[in-house]
Short mmCIF file of C-alpha atoms in Angstrom, two decimals:
data_model
loop_
_atom_site.label_atom_id
_atom_site.label_comp_id
_atom_site.label_asym_id
_atom_site.label_seq_id
_atom_site.Cartn_x
_atom_site.Cartn_y
_atom_site.Cartn_z
CA MET A 1 0.07 -0.01 -0.21
CA GLY A 2 2.79 2.42 0.69
CA GLU A 3 4.16 1.98 -3.08
CA LEU A 4 0.49 2.44 -4.06
CA VAL A 5 0.21 5.74 -2.00
CA SER A 6 3.83 7.03 -3.22
CA ALA A 7 2.76 6.59 -6.70
CA LEU A 8 -0.57 8.41 -6.21
CA LYS A 9 0.96 11.36 -4.64
CA THR A 10 3.42 11.53 -7.50
CA MET A 11 0.49 11.87 -9.96
CA ASP A 12 -1.39 14.08 -7.83
CA ALA A 13 1.65 16.54 -7.81
CA ASP A 14 2.25 16.23 -11.43
CA ALA A 15 0.58 18.87 -13.75
CA ASP A 16 0.34 16.87 -16.72
CA VAL A 17 -1.60 14.40 -14.73
CA LYS A 18 -5.61 15.28 -14.49
CA ALA A 19 -7.00 11.96 -13.87
CA VAL A 20 -5.72 8.53 -12.57
CA VAL A 21 -6.93 5.05 -13.69
CA LEU A 22 -6.28 2.13 -10.97
CA THR A 23 -6.98 -1.36 -11.92
CA GLY A 24 -5.48 -4.88 -11.29
CA SER A 25 -5.52 -7.99 -13.18
CA ASP A 26 -8.34 -9.92 -14.93
CA ARG A 27 -8.67 -12.20 -11.79
CA ALA A 28 -8.55 -9.74 -8.99
CA PHE A 29 -8.47 -6.07 -8.29
CA ALA A 30 -6.36 -5.92 -5.43
CA ALA A 31 -5.45 -8.58 -2.85
CA GLY A 32 -6.00 -6.36 0.08
CA ALA A 33 -4.16 -6.76 3.53
CA ASP A 34 -2.12 -9.52 4.02
CA ILE A 35 -3.37 -12.07 6.49
CA LYS A 36 -0.51 -14.19 7.06
CA GLU A 37 1.48 -11.26 8.37
CA MET A 38 -1.44 -10.14 10.37
CA LYS A 39 -2.14 -13.49 11.96
CA ASP A 40 0.40 -13.13 14.91
CA LYS A 41 0.25 -9.59 16.02
CA ASN A 42 -1.29 -8.33 19.19
CA TYR A 43 -3.30 -5.08 19.97
CA ALA A 44 -0.40 -3.00 21.06
CA GLU A 45 1.28 -3.69 17.86
CA VAL A 46 -1.43 -2.65 15.59
CA TYR A 47 -2.35 0.23 17.77
CA LYS A 48 1.19 1.58 17.98
CA GLU A 49 1.80 1.14 14.28
CA SER A 50 -2.05 2.53 13.75
CA MET A 51 -2.68 -0.40 11.04
CA LEU A 52 -4.28 0.39 7.83
CA THR A 53 -4.42 4.29 8.91
CA ALA A 54 -2.11 5.03 5.73
CA TRP A 55 -4.76 3.40 3.47
CA ASN A 56 -6.87 6.68 4.00
CA GLU A 57 -4.21 8.73 1.95
CA VAL A 58 -5.91 6.94 -1.13
CA SER A 59 -8.98 9.09 -0.42
CA GLU A 60 -7.18 12.26 0.04
CA ILE A 61 -5.86 12.19 -3.34
CA ARG A 62 -7.15 15.34 -4.86
CA LYS A 63 -7.51 14.29 -8.60
CA PRO A 64 -10.23 12.13 -9.43
CA ILE A 65 -9.33 8.21 -9.37
CA VAL A 66 -11.08 5.71 -11.67
CA ALA A 67 -11.15 2.29 -10.31
CA GLY A 68 -11.61 -0.55 -13.07
CA VAL A 69 -12.56 -3.76 -11.19
CA ASN A 70 -12.26 -7.11 -12.99
CA GLY A 71 -12.58 -10.27 -10.50
CA PHE A 72 -12.23 -10.24 -6.93
CA ALA A 73 -12.21 -7.21 -4.72
CA LEU A 74 -12.77 -8.37 -1.52
CA GLY A 75 -11.81 -7.10 1.92
CA GLY A 76 -9.03 -4.50 1.39
CA GLY A 77 -9.69 -4.74 -2.16
CA CYS A 78 -13.25 -3.67 -1.71
CA GLU A 79 -12.36 -1.11 0.30
CA LEU A 80 -9.37 0.11 -1.61
CA ALA A 81 -12.20 0.38 -4.55
CA MET A 82 -14.60 2.42 -2.72
CA MET A 83 -11.66 5.07 -1.64
CA CYS A 84 -11.64 5.66 -5.25
CA ASP A 85 -14.08 8.45 -7.07
CA ILE A 86 -15.50 6.06 -10.20
CA ILE A 87 -15.82 2.68 -10.18
CA ILE A 88 -16.12 0.49 -13.34
CA ALA A 89 -16.56 -3.08 -12.96
CA GLY A 90 -16.38 -5.87 -15.42
CA GLU A 91 -18.97 -8.49 -15.32
CA ASN A 92 -16.95 -10.98 -13.71
CA ALA A 93 -16.22 -8.51 -10.67
CA VAL A 94 -16.94 -9.84 -7.13
CA PHE A 95 -17.07 -7.45 -4.00
CA GLY A 96 -17.04 -8.45 -0.22
CA GLN A 97 -16.09 -7.71 3.03
CA PRO A 98 -15.47 -11.16 4.61
CA GLU A 99 -13.50 -10.14 7.44
CA ILE A 100 -15.97 -11.75 9.73
CA GLN A 101 -14.97 -15.33 8.59
CA LEU A 102 -11.26 -14.29 9.75
CA GLY A 103 -12.85 -13.42 13.33
CA THR A 104 -12.25 -9.59 12.81
CA ILE A 105 -13.96 -6.70 11.17
CA PRO A 106 -13.28 -4.63 7.84
CA GLY A 107 -10.53 -2.11 9.13
CA ALA A 108 -10.45 0.37 6.09
CA GLY A 109 -13.41 1.66 5.60
CA GLY A 110 -15.79 -1.32 4.76
CA THR A 111 -18.17 -0.80 7.59
CA GLN A 112 -18.39 3.03 6.87
CA ARG A 113 -18.28 3.22 3.13
CA LEU A 114 -19.98 0.62 2.26
CA THR A 115 -23.12 1.27 4.34
CA ARG A 116 -23.05 5.07 3.05
CA ILE A 117 -23.18 3.69 -0.62
CA VAL A 118 -25.67 0.42 -0.36
CA GLY A 119 -27.54 1.47 2.66
CA LYS A 120 -27.61 -0.22 6.13
CA SER A 121 -29.56 -3.30 5.79
CA LEU A 122 -27.47 -4.94 2.83
CA ALA A 123 -24.06 -3.49 4.43
CA MET A 124 -25.05 -4.85 7.50
CA GLU A 125 -25.95 -8.61 5.97
CA LEU A 126 -22.59 -8.19 3.92
CA VAL A 127 -20.42 -7.56 6.77
CA LEU A 128 -22.05 -9.93 9.31
CA THR A 129 -22.12 -12.82 6.73
CA GLY A 130 -19.21 -12.14 4.69
CA SER A 131 -21.19 -12.88 1.59
CA LYS A 132 -19.72 -12.17 -1.67
CA PHE A 133 -21.98 -9.82 -4.41
CA ASP A 134 -21.78 -9.53 -8.19
CA ALA A 135 -21.41 -6.69 -10.35
CA GLN A 136 -25.02 -6.64 -11.18
CA LEU A 137 -26.12 -5.89 -7.69
CA ALA A 138 -23.00 -3.53 -7.12
CA GLU A 139 -24.58 -1.46 -10.14
CA LYS A 140 -28.15 -1.97 -8.85
CA ARG A 141 -27.33 -0.64 -5.44
CA GLY A 142 -24.75 2.11 -6.77
CA LEU A 143 -21.53 0.95 -5.76
CA VAL A 144 -20.37 1.04 -9.32
CA SER A 145 -21.10 3.39 -11.88
CA ARG A 146 -21.24 0.83 -14.44
CA VAL A 147 -20.96 -2.57 -15.50
CA VAL A 148 -18.81 -3.62 -18.83
CA PRO A 149 -17.46 -6.56 -20.71
CA THR A 150 -14.41 -7.86 -18.56
CA ASP A 151 -12.19 -7.24 -21.66
CA GLN A 152 -13.27 -3.85 -21.89
CA THR A 153 -12.85 -2.50 -18.33
CA VAL A 154 -9.78 -1.07 -18.61
CA ASP A 155 -10.36 0.90 -22.08
CA GLU A 156 -13.58 2.31 -20.40
CA CYS A 157 -11.64 3.54 -17.60
CA ILE A 158 -9.25 5.44 -19.66
CA ARG A 159 -12.12 6.75 -22.00
CA VAL A 160 -13.66 8.14 -18.74
CA ALA A 161 -10.30 9.68 -17.47
CA GLU A 162 -9.45 11.17 -20.88
CA LYS A 163 -12.94 12.92 -21.00
CA ILE A 164 -12.16 14.39 -17.58
CA ALA A 165 -8.98 15.16 -18.30
CA LYS A 166 -10.30 17.96 -20.94
CA PHE A 167 -11.48 20.13 -18.29
CA SER A 168 -9.52 22.37 -16.14
CA THR A 169 -7.65 20.56 -13.27
CA PRO A 170 -8.61 23.23 -10.46
CA VAL A 171 -12.35 22.89 -11.19
CA ILE A 172 -11.87 19.21 -11.62
CA ILE A 173 -10.53 19.21 -7.94
CA ALA A 174 -13.03 21.54 -7.01
CA ALA A 175 -16.20 19.61 -7.95
CA LYS A 176 -14.59 16.29 -6.66
CA ASP A 177 -13.91 17.94 -3.25
CA CYS A 178 -17.62 19.19 -3.21
CA VAL A 179 -19.10 15.75 -3.95
CA ASN A 180 -17.07 14.26 -1.40
CA GLN A 181 -18.28 16.77 1.09
CA SER A 182 -21.71 15.91 0.41
CA GLN A 183 -21.11 12.31 2.29
CA GLU A 184 -19.40 14.31 5.43
CA LEU A 185 -21.78 17.54 5.77
CA SER A 186 -25.70 18.08 6.42
CA LEU A 187 -27.45 19.18 3.39
CA GLN A 188 -27.46 23.10 4.40
CA GLN A 189 -23.78 22.65 5.05
CA GLY A 190 -22.79 21.15 1.96
CA LEU A 191 -25.12 23.62 -0.19
CA LEU A 192 -22.82 26.59 1.44
CA TYR A 193 -19.66 24.44 0.89
CA GLU A 194 -20.89 24.27 -2.71
CA LYS A 195 -21.80 27.86 -3.33
CA ALA A 196 -18.57 28.85 -1.92
CA SER A 197 -16.47 26.87 -4.12
CA PHE A 198 -18.78 27.90 -7.07
CA TRP A 199 -18.14 31.57 -6.56
CA GLY A 200 -14.61 30.26 -6.22
CA THR A 201 -13.91 29.57 -9.87
CA PHE A 202 -14.90 33.20 -10.71
CA ALA A 203 -11.33 33.71 -9.66
CA LEU A 204 -9.71 31.37 -12.54
CA SER A 205 -9.11 32.43 -16.07
CA ASP A 206 -10.49 28.89 -17.08
CA ARG A 207 -14.09 29.95 -15.78
CA LEU A 208 -14.01 32.88 -17.85
CA GLU A 209 -12.62 30.72 -20.92
CA GLY A 210 -15.04 28.41 -20.73
CA MET A 211 -17.96 30.87 -20.63
CA THR A 212 -16.61 32.67 -23.60
CA ALA A 213 -16.02 29.81 -25.53
CA PHE A 214 -19.97 28.78 -25.21
CA LYS A 215 -20.71 32.45 -25.94
CA GLU A 216 -18.53 32.17 -29.16
CA LYS A 217 -19.68 28.22 -30.17
CA ARG A 218 -16.09 27.18 -29.84
CA LYS A 219 -14.02 24.66 -27.82
CA PRO A 220 -12.48 26.02 -24.56
CA ASN A 221 -9.13 26.15 -24.25
CA PHE A 222 -8.21 25.39 -20.57
CA THR A 223 -5.03 26.28 -19.11
CA ASP A 224 -5.38 25.09 -15.56
CA THR A 225 -5.17 28.73 -14.29
#
């Protein structure tokens, strides 16, 4: 996870990168935490090292992350996918939080993000039974943006990322931030936050360019300023 976070931070700081695609293999999106390494740890050890806390840094990346999920996304793999901004699933994708089968619970957002996305009842069932669910149910309950043929997952993610990358970077970041704040704030607080961010775009050259291009019926030339 340290290497992944480091790579994401590098891309986040790169002015030439506007969106990131994160994917695994056809068989699995991500393996999650190393159970064999965890097995012999005790409470004092996991508390002192703040186990899994570093995973939260994925959700702190300011640029959009598009996750392409094929195969298994279980445990930490499911939690990692939920830290991303858009999830596109292949038809063979399988999600789940099976930690209860190991005598523990999800520790990187599985009880929190999953509940916010799919609702309490389904999240409770999945967490308490360790059951897996397929891409079709994930789409129905809003966990994934869409389901595509497995061999088209990565291409679809790239297409979405390229579409995002056509726009102004500071506006992309502001839009992502506002959507994420909707998960943390009350409606009234969120509306105020959104309004302030909207007003803030009027300090950007790209806002003026976008509206001028619309008026002149031409494509905008955004400069990320």
